[in-house]
Short mmCIF file of C-alpha atoms and ligand atoms in Angstrom, two decimals:
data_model
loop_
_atom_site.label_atom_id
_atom_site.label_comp_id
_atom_site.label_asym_id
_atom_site.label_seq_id
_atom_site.Cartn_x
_atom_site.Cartn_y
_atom_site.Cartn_z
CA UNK A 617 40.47 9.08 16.55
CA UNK A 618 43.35 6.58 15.66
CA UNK A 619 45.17 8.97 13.97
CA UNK A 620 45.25 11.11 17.09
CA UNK A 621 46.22 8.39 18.86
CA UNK A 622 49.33 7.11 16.34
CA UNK A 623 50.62 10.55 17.34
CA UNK A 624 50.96 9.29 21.29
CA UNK A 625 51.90 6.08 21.07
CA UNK A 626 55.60 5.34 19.21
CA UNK A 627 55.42 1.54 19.28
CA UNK A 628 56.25 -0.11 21.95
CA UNK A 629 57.47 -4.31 22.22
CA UNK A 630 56.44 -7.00 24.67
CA UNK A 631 58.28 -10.19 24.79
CA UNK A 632 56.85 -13.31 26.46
CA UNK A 633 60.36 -15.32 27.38
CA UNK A 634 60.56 -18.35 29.28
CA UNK A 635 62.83 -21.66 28.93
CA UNK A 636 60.59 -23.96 30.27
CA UNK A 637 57.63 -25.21 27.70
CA UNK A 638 54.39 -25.42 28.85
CA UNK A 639 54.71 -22.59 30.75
CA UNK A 640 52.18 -19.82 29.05
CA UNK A 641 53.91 -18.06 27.02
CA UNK A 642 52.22 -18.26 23.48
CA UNK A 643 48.46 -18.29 25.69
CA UNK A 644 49.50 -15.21 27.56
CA UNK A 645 50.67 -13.90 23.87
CA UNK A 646 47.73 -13.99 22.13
CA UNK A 647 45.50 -12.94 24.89
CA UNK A 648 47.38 -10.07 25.46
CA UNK A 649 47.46 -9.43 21.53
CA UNK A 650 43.70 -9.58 21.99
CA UNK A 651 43.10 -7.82 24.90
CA UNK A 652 45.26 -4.60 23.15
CA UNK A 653 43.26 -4.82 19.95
CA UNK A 654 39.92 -4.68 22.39
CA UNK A 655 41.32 -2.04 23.57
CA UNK A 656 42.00 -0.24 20.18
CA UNK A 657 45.59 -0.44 19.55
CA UNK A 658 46.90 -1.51 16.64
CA UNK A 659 48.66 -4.73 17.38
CA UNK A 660 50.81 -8.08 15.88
CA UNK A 661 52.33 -11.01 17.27
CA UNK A 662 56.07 -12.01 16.42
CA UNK A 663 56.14 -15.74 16.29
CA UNK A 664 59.82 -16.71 17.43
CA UNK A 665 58.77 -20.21 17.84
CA UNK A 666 59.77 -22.79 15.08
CA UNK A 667 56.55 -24.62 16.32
CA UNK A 668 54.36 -21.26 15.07
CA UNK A 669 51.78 -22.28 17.17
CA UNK A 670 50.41 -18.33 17.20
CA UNK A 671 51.17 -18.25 13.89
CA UNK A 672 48.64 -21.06 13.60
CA UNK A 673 46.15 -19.92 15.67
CA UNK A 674 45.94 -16.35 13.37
CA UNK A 675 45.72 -18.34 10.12
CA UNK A 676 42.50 -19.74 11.92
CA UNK A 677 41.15 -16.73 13.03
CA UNK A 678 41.43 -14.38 10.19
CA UNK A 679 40.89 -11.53 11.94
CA UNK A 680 43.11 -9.19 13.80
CA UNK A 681 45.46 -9.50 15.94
CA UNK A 682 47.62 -11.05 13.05
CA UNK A 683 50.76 -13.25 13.90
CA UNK A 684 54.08 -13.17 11.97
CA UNK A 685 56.19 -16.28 12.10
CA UNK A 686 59.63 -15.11 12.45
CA UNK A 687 63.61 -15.66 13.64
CA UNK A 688 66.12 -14.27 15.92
CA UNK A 689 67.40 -12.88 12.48
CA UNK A 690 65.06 -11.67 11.39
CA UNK A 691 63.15 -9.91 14.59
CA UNK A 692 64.62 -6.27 13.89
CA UNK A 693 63.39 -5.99 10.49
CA UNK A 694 59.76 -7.56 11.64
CA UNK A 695 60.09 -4.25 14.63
CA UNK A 696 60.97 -1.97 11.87
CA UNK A 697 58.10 -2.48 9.43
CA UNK A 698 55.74 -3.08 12.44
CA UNK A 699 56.78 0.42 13.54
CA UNK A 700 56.89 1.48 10.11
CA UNK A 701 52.93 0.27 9.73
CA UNK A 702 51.95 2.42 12.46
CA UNK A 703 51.59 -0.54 15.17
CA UNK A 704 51.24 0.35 18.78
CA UNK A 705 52.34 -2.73 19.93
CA UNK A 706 54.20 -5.94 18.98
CA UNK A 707 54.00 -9.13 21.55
CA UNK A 708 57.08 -11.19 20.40
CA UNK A 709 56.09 -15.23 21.17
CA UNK A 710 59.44 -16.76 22.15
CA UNK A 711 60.36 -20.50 21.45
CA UNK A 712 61.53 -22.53 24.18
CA UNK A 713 65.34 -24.41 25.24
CA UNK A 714 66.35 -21.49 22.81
CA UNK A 715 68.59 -19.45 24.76
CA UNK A 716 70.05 -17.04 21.75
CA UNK A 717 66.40 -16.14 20.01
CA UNK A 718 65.38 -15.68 24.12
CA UNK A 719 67.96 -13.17 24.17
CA UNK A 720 67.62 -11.39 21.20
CA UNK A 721 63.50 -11.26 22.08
CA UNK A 722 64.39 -9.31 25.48
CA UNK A 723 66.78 -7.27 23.73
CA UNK A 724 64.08 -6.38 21.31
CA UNK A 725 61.38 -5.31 23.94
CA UNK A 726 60.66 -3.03 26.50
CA UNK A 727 59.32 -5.00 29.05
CA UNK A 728 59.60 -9.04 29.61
CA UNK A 729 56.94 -11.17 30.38
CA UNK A 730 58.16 -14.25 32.26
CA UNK A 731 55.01 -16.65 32.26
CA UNK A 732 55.93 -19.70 35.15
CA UNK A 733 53.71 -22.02 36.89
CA UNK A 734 53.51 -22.30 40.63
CA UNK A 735 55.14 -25.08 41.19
CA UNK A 736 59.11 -26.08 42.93
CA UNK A 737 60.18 -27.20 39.09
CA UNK A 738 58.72 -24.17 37.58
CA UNK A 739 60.20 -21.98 40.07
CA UNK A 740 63.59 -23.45 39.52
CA UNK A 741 63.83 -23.27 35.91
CA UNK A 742 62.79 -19.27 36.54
CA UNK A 743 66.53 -17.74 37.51
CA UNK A 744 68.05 -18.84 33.98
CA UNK A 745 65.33 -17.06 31.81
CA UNK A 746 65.95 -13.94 34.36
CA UNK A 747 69.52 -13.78 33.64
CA UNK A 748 68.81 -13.65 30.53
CA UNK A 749 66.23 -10.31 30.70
CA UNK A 750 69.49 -9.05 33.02
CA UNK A 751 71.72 -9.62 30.44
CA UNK A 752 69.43 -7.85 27.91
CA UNK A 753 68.96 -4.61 30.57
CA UNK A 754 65.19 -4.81 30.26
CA UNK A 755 62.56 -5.03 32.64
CA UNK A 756 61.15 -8.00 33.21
CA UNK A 757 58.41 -9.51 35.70
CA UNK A 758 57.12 -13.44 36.40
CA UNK A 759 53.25 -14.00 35.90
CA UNK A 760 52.45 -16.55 37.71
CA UNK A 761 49.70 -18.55 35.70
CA UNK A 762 47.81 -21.33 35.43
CA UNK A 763 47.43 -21.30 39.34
CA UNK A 764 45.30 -23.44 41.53
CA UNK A 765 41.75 -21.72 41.83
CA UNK A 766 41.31 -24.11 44.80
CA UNK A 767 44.07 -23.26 46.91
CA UNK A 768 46.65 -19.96 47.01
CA UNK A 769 49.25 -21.88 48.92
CA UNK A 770 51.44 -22.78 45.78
CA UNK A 771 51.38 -19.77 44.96
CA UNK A 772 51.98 -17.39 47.68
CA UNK A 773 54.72 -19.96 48.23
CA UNK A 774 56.04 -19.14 44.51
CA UNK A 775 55.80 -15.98 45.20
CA UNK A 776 57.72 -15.71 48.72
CA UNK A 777 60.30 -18.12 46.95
CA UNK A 778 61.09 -15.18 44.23
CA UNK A 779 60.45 -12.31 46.47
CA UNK A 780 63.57 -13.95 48.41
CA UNK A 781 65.82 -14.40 45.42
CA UNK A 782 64.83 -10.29 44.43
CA UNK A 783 62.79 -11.29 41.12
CA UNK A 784 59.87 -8.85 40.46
CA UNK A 785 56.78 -10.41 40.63
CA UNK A 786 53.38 -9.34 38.74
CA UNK A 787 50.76 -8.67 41.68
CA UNK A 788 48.19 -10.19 39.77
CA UNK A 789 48.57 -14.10 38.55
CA UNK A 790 46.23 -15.58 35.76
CA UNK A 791 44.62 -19.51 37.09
CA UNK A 792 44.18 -22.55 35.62
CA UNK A 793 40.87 -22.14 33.29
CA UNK A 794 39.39 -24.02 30.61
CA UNK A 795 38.40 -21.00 28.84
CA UNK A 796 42.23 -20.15 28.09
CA UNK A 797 42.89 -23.15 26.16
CA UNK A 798 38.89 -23.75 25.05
CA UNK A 799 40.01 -21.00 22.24
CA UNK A 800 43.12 -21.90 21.14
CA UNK A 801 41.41 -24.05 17.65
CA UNK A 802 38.95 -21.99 17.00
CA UNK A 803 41.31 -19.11 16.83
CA UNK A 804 40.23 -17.18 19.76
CA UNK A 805 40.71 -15.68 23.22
CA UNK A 806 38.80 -16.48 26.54
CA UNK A 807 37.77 -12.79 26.40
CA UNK A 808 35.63 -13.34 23.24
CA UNK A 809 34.35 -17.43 24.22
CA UNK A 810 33.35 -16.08 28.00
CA UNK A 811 33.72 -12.23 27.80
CA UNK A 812 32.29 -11.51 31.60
CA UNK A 813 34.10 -14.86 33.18
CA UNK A 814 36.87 -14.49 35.39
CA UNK A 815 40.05 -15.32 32.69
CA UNK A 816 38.66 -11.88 30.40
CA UNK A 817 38.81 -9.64 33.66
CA UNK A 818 42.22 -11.26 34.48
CA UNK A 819 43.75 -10.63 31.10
CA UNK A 820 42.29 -7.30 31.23
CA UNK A 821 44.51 -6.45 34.31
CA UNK A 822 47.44 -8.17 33.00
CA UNK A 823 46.80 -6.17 30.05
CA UNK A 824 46.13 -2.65 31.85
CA UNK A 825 49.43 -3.27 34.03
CA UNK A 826 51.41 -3.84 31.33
CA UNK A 827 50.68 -1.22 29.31
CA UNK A 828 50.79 1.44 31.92
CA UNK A 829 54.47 -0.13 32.56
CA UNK A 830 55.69 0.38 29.25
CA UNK A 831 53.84 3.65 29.05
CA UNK A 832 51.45 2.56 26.62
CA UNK A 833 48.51 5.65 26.32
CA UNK A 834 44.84 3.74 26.44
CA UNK A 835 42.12 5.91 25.53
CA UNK A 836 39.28 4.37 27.64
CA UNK A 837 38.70 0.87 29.25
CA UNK A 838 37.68 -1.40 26.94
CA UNK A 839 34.66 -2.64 26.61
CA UNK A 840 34.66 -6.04 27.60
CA UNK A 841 30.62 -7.09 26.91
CA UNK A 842 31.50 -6.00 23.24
CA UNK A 843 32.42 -9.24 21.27
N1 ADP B 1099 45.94 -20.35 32.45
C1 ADP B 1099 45.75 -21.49 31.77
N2 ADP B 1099 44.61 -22.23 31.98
C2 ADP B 1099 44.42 -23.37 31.30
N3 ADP B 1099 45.28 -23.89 30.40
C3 ADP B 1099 46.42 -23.21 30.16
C4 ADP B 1099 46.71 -21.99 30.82
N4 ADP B 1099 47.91 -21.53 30.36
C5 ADP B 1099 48.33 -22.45 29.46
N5 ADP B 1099 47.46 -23.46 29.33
C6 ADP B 1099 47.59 -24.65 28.47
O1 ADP B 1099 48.87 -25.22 28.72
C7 ADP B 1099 49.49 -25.63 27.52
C8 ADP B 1099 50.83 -24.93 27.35
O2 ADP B 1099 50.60 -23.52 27.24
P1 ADP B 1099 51.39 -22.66 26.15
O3 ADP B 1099 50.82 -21.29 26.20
O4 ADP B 1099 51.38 -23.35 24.84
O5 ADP B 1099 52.86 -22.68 26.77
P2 ADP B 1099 54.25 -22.25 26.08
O6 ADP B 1099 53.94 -21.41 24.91
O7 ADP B 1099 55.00 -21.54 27.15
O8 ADP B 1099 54.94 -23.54 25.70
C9 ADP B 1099 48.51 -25.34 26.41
O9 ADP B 1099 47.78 -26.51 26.14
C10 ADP B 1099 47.61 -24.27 27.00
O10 ADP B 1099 46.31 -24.31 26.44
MG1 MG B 1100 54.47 -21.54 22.90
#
């Protein structure tokens, strides 16, 4: 009953915030977008990037989740009517080299999504985007993706690395997978191209995690053989 469910859930907002391009932050957007409308919420991505590449990749799916394109400006007005609409959920899609909109993204949210790759650059360019989600006061966790499916030493090295410096660390880590990118034209997700492969049943913990952090209420798993 959605309207049951409205009643639960005041809206909450996830930002995906990172400096370094290339990192995962608009993938990790919309599969996250997708994996909360599988799972029945009401959801929209805020496109912060002047690139709009989620923006793009909703005018080609014409289907929910839909993306806004949007600016630091104009971000708490884009919250309000989402709110206002009844969403459950806005995922905010941050622009890179863009420290200000970063900023006003994690001031937006309630919990930060800090997408990095496993590797010594990656990990580097990972204490700048922090400060920033430190700055802001808001919780905020890397996820490592893209990782090796060959070999976990990268990455439990990525992870001792920021376990040392005291940055929170998602348990989980999404890897390197065709099906995450295989999607991205069509205006899809790898949940719907390859629903029982390995990228859907990582999203769907990445997904599950998150939500129970910012205390999103799920009515039951979803159903993840449904396309
Ligand atoms: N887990 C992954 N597996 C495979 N390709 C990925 C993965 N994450 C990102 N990519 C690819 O890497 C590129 C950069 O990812 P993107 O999400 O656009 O990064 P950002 O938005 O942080 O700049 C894209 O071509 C995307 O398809
Ligand atoms: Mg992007």
């Amino acid at each position: 009953d959605p309207s049951a469910r409205q009643q639960v859930n005041t809206m909450r907002t996830l930002a995906l915030v990172s400096q370094k391009g290339g990192a995962g932050k608009t993938t990790l957007a919309l599969h996250l977008a997708v994996a909360a409308h599988r799972a029945g919420l009401q959801v929209a991505i805020a496109d912060l990037d002047p690139q709009s590449s989620a923006w793009k990749w909703s005018e080609r799916r014409k289907d929910h989740p839909e993306a806004v394109v949007t600016s630091a400006e104009q971000l708490e007005h884009v919250k309000a009517q989402a709110a206002a609409g009844g969403l459950d959920l806005l995922i905010i899609d941050s622009a890179p080299h863009a420290d200000r909109p970063a900023l006003v993204a994690c001031k937006a949210s309630d919990l930060v999504l800090i997408p990095c790759r496993a590797s010594i650059l990656d990990i580097d360019a990972i204490g700048q985007t922090h400060d920033l989600t430190t700055i802001a006061r808001k919780p905020s966790w890397v996820v490592f993706n893209a990782c090796n499916t060959s070999t976990e030493f990268d990455l439990q090295e990525a992870r001792a690395g920021l376990h040392e410096r005291g940055i929170p660390v998602y348990s989980g880590a999404v890897y390197q997978r065709v099906s995450y990118s295989r999607g991205f034209i069509p205006g899809r997700t790898a949940q719907e191209i390859e629903p029982a492969g390995r990228a859907a049943t990582e999203i769907e913990d990445l997904f599950r995690w998150a939500a129970d952090q910012i205390g999103l209420a799920l009515s039951q798993p979803a159903n993840i053989e449904a396309a």
